[in-house]
Amino acid sequence: MNASKVIRDVKKNANGWFWISLMGAAVILLPIFSILASLFKPTNENWAHIQEFLLKDYALQTVWLLLGTGIATLIVGTGLAWLVSAYDFIGKRFFRFAFILPLAIPPYIAAYTYSTMFDYTGVVQKTLRDWFGYTLPPDLIDIRSLPGAILIFTLFLFPYVYMITRSFLERQSGAYIENARLLGRSPAAIFFRVVLPMARPAIIGGVSLVLFEAVSDYGVTSYFGVHTITTAIFQTWFGLYDADSAVRLAAFLMAGIVGAFLIERLLRARRRYSASTSKSRPLVQKRLRGLGHAAALLICGLVVAVSFLIPVLQLIAWAWLTYQDVLTAQFIELTFNTLRVALLATAIILVISTTAANVNRVQRNRFTMILTKLLTAGYSIPGAILAIGVLTLFLWLDQQVIAQFGTGQLVLSMTLIMLIVAYVVRFMATGFQAIEAGFEKIGHHYMEASRMLGHGLTKTFFKVDLPLIKGALLTGTVLTFVEIVKELPLALLLRPFNFETLATKTYQYANDEMIQEAAVPALFIIAVSLLAVAVIHRVGERTER
Amino acid sequence: MKNRLLSTALIAVLSAGLLAGCSSGETNQQSGSEPAKTESKELNIYTARNYAVDKKLYENFTKETGIKVNVIEGKAEELIERIKREGQNSPADLFITVDGGVLNNAKVNGILQPVTSATVDQNVPKELRDKDNQWIGLSSRARVIVYSKDRVKPEQLSTYEDLATDKWKGKVLVRSSTSLYNQSLLASLVELNGEQKAEEWAKGIATNLGRAPEGGDRDQAKAIAAGQGDVAIMNTYYFGQMLNSKDAEEVKVAKQLGVFFPNQSTTGTHINVSGAGLVKFSKNKDNAVKMIEFLTGTESQALVSKENFEFPANPKAETPELLKSWGTFKAQQIDFAKLGEHNKKSLEIMNKVGWK
Amino acid sequence: MNLVQVAHLTFGYHRARHTLDDVSFTVDQNEIVGILGPSGSGKSTLLRLLAGLETPTGGTITIAGRTVVDDSTFIQPEHRGVGMVFQDYALFPHLTVAQNVQFGLHALSKPARQARMKEVLALVHLEGFESRYPHELSGGQQQRVALARALAPRPAILLMDEPFSNLDADLRAAIRSELRDILKAADITCLFVTHDQQDVDAICDRSITLK
């Protein structure tokens, strides 16, 4: 390639979109690189111990956790998405919406709730004891275990897979599925041979969000005594007092995960999954009857009960015991704080991820692909480690300010900007995956047609792409907003003075094993998230018509 | 045209939001780090203690002195890391946390400086202060043995060491090695009995467990009630909370259990100390010292003890009935700095012997 | 006069397997030229290179006397004055037929836009379908909307990618002759990709075959 060609290609691609996503990338990548940089620092004497005792066993448990959670959410998420988009049955409209609700419950709250419900003083054993005189063998139900953790993650994270897959199935090419039906394939065969492969990009997007969340979780795993790489990271930091090695371990984790997804992308780049056809139309739904109908109702009812109703009712019961001590006027401020940071960060995330996803789609080269994958890397590392990266960046910026103006005061790192940037870095993935799936769904041809009719990239985006990806955009907004409302470690470490959110308030009690007291702020979190889900669901319903 | 309007509006909303974010941050900032003046009316606390009673104390302090208290709450190690990275520009004046090992870690990391105050020296006995006064103990909790009143007689209990012998096989309950409380306990045994003995002990505990370690301290007590073991190692603090829980069933469980202070005839019961450290680059040093004096005063101490079931650091402070009912006990007499020093070793031991 | 000049055009990600290798040809004003070749011979890629939807690895394309791509130039697709009918038509599903056709007429005033829309819809015999949405039309009608939409801004050249591939056989024969009439009436230069010699015989003035 000669120089003039290089200049030509740079000129061709370097438009406003490109610069905005590059700027967004810089903000996001600096903290991530500051963590990755630790891979190149010399190791200290703790490293040998970590390798000998922490890595092997913990890596293995991490693999089991991810495998179990991945497969289970895949089955539950795609199964339910298929059920509500291909069939019609009583209460379908309700279930279609209700399957999103578990997202409103932070997994660590669910973990505390379920394990307390099932332990000796919990409602299950108490009822059996007091009403039936039956004492459960203590080892029969052991929620605090690896399978328990998989169960919790599945119940409360499957909506990621469900939402993205459903929105794909409901709009994409009913033709393919109807074809398969006409060819006389059984529903199972259609599901496995047609639906799963076709929805692969959507499913991978959803499952990867779940896996990111599970691998970087500390709340559930440490409480359940499951040893993952992330618990090893915190043991290194809090037990060996070695923050450097902890960051290093996190860097390995992140590099591994980003690597895995890059490989997946490169493998996928060879095939085209987005049926580029503009003739996609919604699937005609089959009315369920008889036994099938009953089975569908039973499954849907069960899922909604265990993933939403039961834990919420239990939390309400606990809150009833404690609200007089816990609930104060301060909750208005807490709710307002939570909303403010969540809305702001969500807006920024959506602008950057839409821009970056569009650039990646238009330019389709390795550089933009790797760049966009790195943009989403923040989701794969534990929040507390990411917090160090963001803190390092902001303190460095502050040092520059101090050197310039000699104020001797920290400016940026004492403001909410630091926390908001951290949220953006961490949750870029949720916005980005949803939007990328939306772009994949509409394919390239509409954009190309628009450009052939004389509209530039920006006009094309607003006139053609935006109306067509509206659904995906809404999905991305809910997912991101709810994630931020639930988020804990970043809020804990990076907030400015006297700034509390609903999540930090919940932590204050839950950390101290006071689940009954924690129920009050936890219910506030759930209420705020539910409101977001419901509002956006209504808007979504309207625009779909 | 409409689109341009839309995008302009979007950008306007975004930047307005950002500004709102900044400005609210700035107000915090102004209140956050006043330059070091003698008449400064502010105090910035980084604390890992998230208790309602602590907030009450800060409010009382403001009422009494007119000094405004700003707080960042977080996990201890994260706060240490933050102060460390903020360096000489750190706005932090006081660092407050639970556990002597962590306090010592803060000292080792060079983020603290000595407190010079006759009042503090008078309020808090020497063994609950850092030897250079870089941190001052505020309260303590004992890590005791809790037992089933039905199945175990207190006479059968004696020491921590005894729990590692064959006679408790399958009967011991304790939470996981990720718990700082367990790391500190083992660290104290490393100091008292030597590394080899401590490792044998940890191995004994790991083999005697009634079930794999899981849950928190309260969960160990519940596991006794469920019959998964007869004795549990847990903090008095959590036991006190259970007795006062809003959940009647938890109270019922706690009432079936007895509290035993081990090692009374030997090395003493292991205690965890909460403490406050004066941050090295504090800009409001006088106020910070004033706060430590206030927190260690008899009135504040009695309040903490009453609401949080902790043992006061100031021996003159009043303790609640519950704590009195447990009687007085002999505490381990060791330098808390040693806990920090041995913490790493103890974690290594636990990993080695398979204490999950 | 040569309206389109393609010289030494090369395209391919891997040096060993070029999709297009040193392709050169010219197209005259008002000519309808068919591009023939088996599948995989790079017919569609050739159209996409002309349209600016792909960047060649080497060679030059000139349209109406202006170099649109060479080693140091790249004119964006929206500035090339090229119209295209996609194989799947790519009609915007959220817009009506009228809105689809007017989409490329943003430079005109509103009345002029309306007039031009009516004019091209009349040309393709779709009067009265203005307020329909694409999914309410048959395949043949969709194709004619796509054609009208591409013709509306009066491009210098029209590119058509396998326009008949989505139509059934009897419809095909009818539409072939109709298409030739429409193109001649529109007075347009057209490049036309197909794998069917019959299409070329019925519609085109001449053809180019890619290996």
XYZ file of N, CA, C and O in Angstrom, chain C residues 121-193:
292
model
N -43.314 8.040 -10.670
C -44.271 6.962 -10.374
C -45.125 6.664 -11.601
O -45.471 5.518 -11.875
N -45.424 7.726 -12.360
C -46.166 7.520 -13.605
C -45.327 6.717 -14.582
O -45.809 5.800 -15.259
N -44.035 7.028 -14.620
C -43.114 6.340 -15.518
C -43.122 4.832 -15.253
O -43.060 4.024 -16.169
N -43.206 4.467 -13.985
C -43.189 3.025 -13.661
C -44.605 2.488 -13.445
O -44.789 1.403 -12.900
N -45.602 3.242 -13.848
C -47.008 2.835 -13.786
C -47.463 2.511 -12.372
O -48.061 1.471 -12.123
N -47.161 3.360 -11.408
C -47.586 3.111 -10.034
C -48.374 4.289 -9.474
O -48.316 4.576 -8.277
N -49.109 4.989 -10.336
C -49.917 6.084 -9.831
C -50.923 5.536 -8.826
O -51.482 4.455 -9.013
N -51.147 6.283 -7.771
C -52.147 5.879 -6.795
C -51.611 5.020 -5.655
O -52.320 4.690 -4.736
N -50.325 4.675 -5.726
C -49.738 3.853 -4.659
C -48.956 4.684 -3.641
O -48.271 4.139 -2.789
N -49.065 6.020 -3.749
C -48.202 6.915 -2.977
C -48.199 6.629 -1.473
O -47.166 6.686 -0.819
N -49.388 6.347 -0.921
C -49.435 6.268 0.536
C -49.281 4.840 1.073
O -49.425 4.596 2.264
N -48.972 3.889 0.178
C -48.745 2.523 0.652
C -47.368 2.404 1.313
O -46.466 3.171 1.020
N -47.266 1.396 2.197
C -45.943 1.070 2.747
C -45.370 -0.098 1.960
O -46.120 -0.897 1.394
N -44.056 -0.210 1.898
C -43.434 -1.242 1.070
C -44.000 -2.643 1.294
O -44.222 -3.388 0.334
N -44.255 -3.000 2.576
C -44.694 -4.380 2.800
C -46.131 -4.620 2.308
O -46.601 -5.745 2.296
N -46.800 -3.552 1.864
C -48.153 -3.715 1.326
C -48.146 -3.883 -0.197
O -49.195 -3.867 -0.827
N -46.937 -4.015 -0.765
C -46.827 -4.130 -2.223
C -46.358 -5.527 -2.617
O -45.715 -6.225 -1.830
N -46.656 -5.905 -3.847
C -46.135 -7.173 -4.364
C -44.670 -7.001 -4.743
O -44.158 -5.880 -4.817
N -44.005 -8.126 -5.024
C -42.589 -8.083 -5.379
C -42.322 -7.216 -6.591
O -41.405 -6.399 -6.616
N -43.150 -7.357 -7.617
C -42.950 -6.585 -8.831
C -43.152 -5.094 -8.587
O -42.401 -4.252 -9.082
N -44.159 -4.798 -7.775
C -44.408 -3.389 -7.444
C -43.250 -2.812 -6.643
O -42.826 -1.686 -6.870
N -42.740 -3.594 -5.701
C -41.603 -3.124 -4.899
C -40.427 -2.782 -5.816
O -39.755 -1.771 -5.640
N -40.214 -3.661 -6.802
C -39.089 -3.418 -7.692
C -39.266 -2.111 -8.454
O -38.316 -1.350 -8.629
N -40.508 -1.860 -8.863
C -40.728 -0.631 -9.624
C -40.593 0.612 -8.747
O -40.103 1.635 -9.192
N -40.977 0.490 -7.470
C -40.741 1.617 -6.560
C -39.237 1.868 -6.420
O -38.770 3.008 -6.474
N -38.495 0.782 -6.277
C -37.045 0.932 -6.132
C -36.450 1.612 -7.358
O -35.568 2.471 -7.251
N -36.971 1.228 -8.520
C -36.482 1.830 -9.765
C -36.840 3.314 -9.803
O -36.000 4.163 -10.110
N -38.095 3.620 -9.456
C -38.533 5.020 -9.448
C -37.698 5.837 -8.475
O -37.281 6.957 -8.779
N -37.434 5.259 -7.307
C -36.657 5.973 -6.302
C -35.249 6.289 -6.823
O -34.707 7.372 -6.606
N -34.650 5.301 -7.507
C -33.286 5.501 -8.012
C -33.261 6.512 -9.160
O -32.309 7.274 -9.309
N -34.331 6.521 -9.971
C -34.348 7.435 -11.116
C -34.670 8.865 -10.709
O -34.237 9.814 -11.378
N -35.433 9.020 -9.628
C -35.957 10.335 -9.265
C -34.904 11.442 -9.223
O -35.120 12.500 -9.805
N -33.737 11.266 -8.588
C -32.770 12.384 -8.541
C -32.002 12.584 -9.853
O -31.059 13.348 -9.862
N -32.392 11.929 -10.944
C -31.715 12.024 -12.243
C -30.215 11.750 -12.127
O -29.383 12.644 -12.377
N -29.859 10.526 -11.736
C -28.429 10.198 -11.628
C -27.779 10.155 -13.013
O -28.476 9.978 -14.017
N -26.465 10.319 -13.051
C -25.750 10.247 -14.319
C -25.821 8.830 -14.859
O -25.870 8.612 -16.064
N -25.834 7.872 -13.953
C -25.866 6.479 -14.375
C -26.664 5.668 -13.357
O -26.645 5.977 -12.160
N -27.357 4.663 -13.844
C -28.145 3.803 -12.969
C -27.496 2.421 -12.907
O -27.160 1.838 -13.935
N -27.328 1.927 -11.691
C -26.763 0.592 -11.512
C -27.870 -0.330 -11.025
O -28.614 0.010 -10.119
N -27.985 -1.495 -11.668
C -29.011 -2.443 -11.216
C -28.361 -3.782 -10.908
O -27.670 -4.345 -11.749
N -28.625 -4.282 -9.693
C -27.981 -5.520 -9.252
C -29.003 -6.654 -9.309
O -29.898 -6.715 -8.475
N -28.887 -7.515 -10.295
C -29.786 -8.664 -10.442
C -31.248 -8.275 -10.211
O -31.895 -8.803 -9.299
N -31.794 -7.391 -11.005
C -33.125 -6.869 -10.689
C -34.227 -7.919 -10.752
O -35.294 -7.721 -10.202
N -33.971 -9.049 -11.416
C -35.063 -10.017 -11.581
C -34.957 -11.206 -10.649
O -35.814 -12.072 -10.641
N -33.910 -11.259 -9.869
C -33.651 -12.481 -9.110
C -34.758 -12.794 -8.115
O -34.944 -13.932 -7.726
N -35.487 -11.761 -7.687
C -36.519 -12.016 -6.693
C -37.915 -12.144 -7.282
O -38.902 -12.105 -6.571
N -37.996 -12.265 -8.616
C -39.319 -12.348 -9.246
C -39.530 -13.741 -9.842
O -38.575 -14.395 -10.259
N -40.779 -14.182 -9.895
C -41.010 -15.498 -10.523
C -40.993 -15.396 -12.047
O -41.114 -14.323 -12.641
N -40.851 -16.540 -12.689
C -40.471 -16.598 -14.102
C -41.430 -15.872 -15.047
O -40.988 -15.112 -15.919
N -42.759 -16.062 -14.873
C -43.674 -15.429 -15.836
C -43.693 -13.909 -15.681
O -43.790 -13.176 -16.659
N -43.552 -13.460 -14.417
C -43.487 -12.029 -14.177
C -42.246 -11.452 -14.845
O -42.246 -10.343 -15.370
N -41.208 -12.248 -14.847
C -39.916 -11.838 -15.373
C -40.006 -11.418 -16.828
O -39.514 -10.350 -17.210
N -40.616 -12.260 -17.635
C -40.714 -11.999 -19.072
C -41.458 -10.691 -19.315
O -41.031 -9.851 -20.121
N -42.573 -10.513 -18.575
C -43.367 -9.301 -18.757
C -42.567 -8.064 -18.390
O -42.616 -7.049 -19.086
N -41.817 -8.196 -17.292
C -41.131 -7.009 -16.800
C -39.929 -6.633 -17.641
O -39.575 -5.465 -17.764
N -39.294 -7.631 -18.268
C -38.120 -7.355 -19.098
C -38.392 -6.258 -20.118
O -37.687 -5.266 -20.194
N -39.453 -6.462 -20.904
C -39.714 -5.498 -21.976
C -40.142 -4.155 -21.386
O -39.769 -3.094 -21.883
N -40.908 -4.260 -20.283
C -41.352 -3.032 -19.637
C -40.153 -2.218 -19.151
O -40.087 -1.001 -19.327
N -39.167 -2.920 -18.590
C -38.005 -2.245 -18.036
C -37.246 -1.508 -19.139
O -36.835 -0.363 -18.978
N -37.092 -2.201 -20.288
C -36.372 -1.549 -21.388
C -37.090 -0.260 -21.790
O -36.449 0.779 -22.001
N -38.424 -0.328 -21.883
C -39.186 0.863 -22.240
C -38.981 1.979 -21.226
O -38.771 3.133 -21.592
N -39.054 1.604 -19.947
C -38.899 2.625 -18.907
C -37.526 3.279 -18.999
O -37.387 4.497 -18.964
N -36.486 2.443 -19.156
C -35.127 2.981 -19.194
C -34.933 3.891 -20.399
O -34.306 4.946 -20.308
N -35.461 3.456 -21.526
C -35.306 4.286 -22.726
C -36.085 5.593 -22.555
O -35.610 6.659 -22.920
N -37.300 5.489 -21.972
C -38.098 6.696 -21.743
C -37.415 7.644 -20.775
O -37.518 8.860 -20.899
N -36.702 7.074 -19.823
C -36.029 7.909 -18.826
C -34.728 8.474 -19.367
O -34.081 9.301 -18.708
N -34.331 7.986 -20.531
C -33.155 8.552 -21.159
C -31.919 8.392 -20.288
O -31.176 9.333 -20.056
N -31.682 7.180 -19.801
C -30.634 7.025 -18.798
C -29.602 5.999 -19.225
O -29.897 5.072 -19.985
N -28.404 6.200 -18.737
C -27.342 5.233 -18.935
C -27.476 4.191 -17.830
O -27.714 4.535 -16.680
N -27.325 2.915 -18.191
C -27.583 1.892 -17.183
C -26.580 0.756 -17.272
O -26.242 0.281 -18.355
N -26.098 0.352 -16.100
C -25.248 -0.843 -15.988
C -26.054 -1.866 -15.211
O -26.620 -1.570 -14.166
N -26.037 -3.090 -15.666
C -27.055 -4.035 -15.292
C -26.394 -5.378 -15.041
O -25.784 -5.947 -15.934
N -26.441 -5.866 -13.828
C -25.778 -7.134 -13.509
C -26.773 -8.270 -13.612
O -27.870 -8.205 -13.070
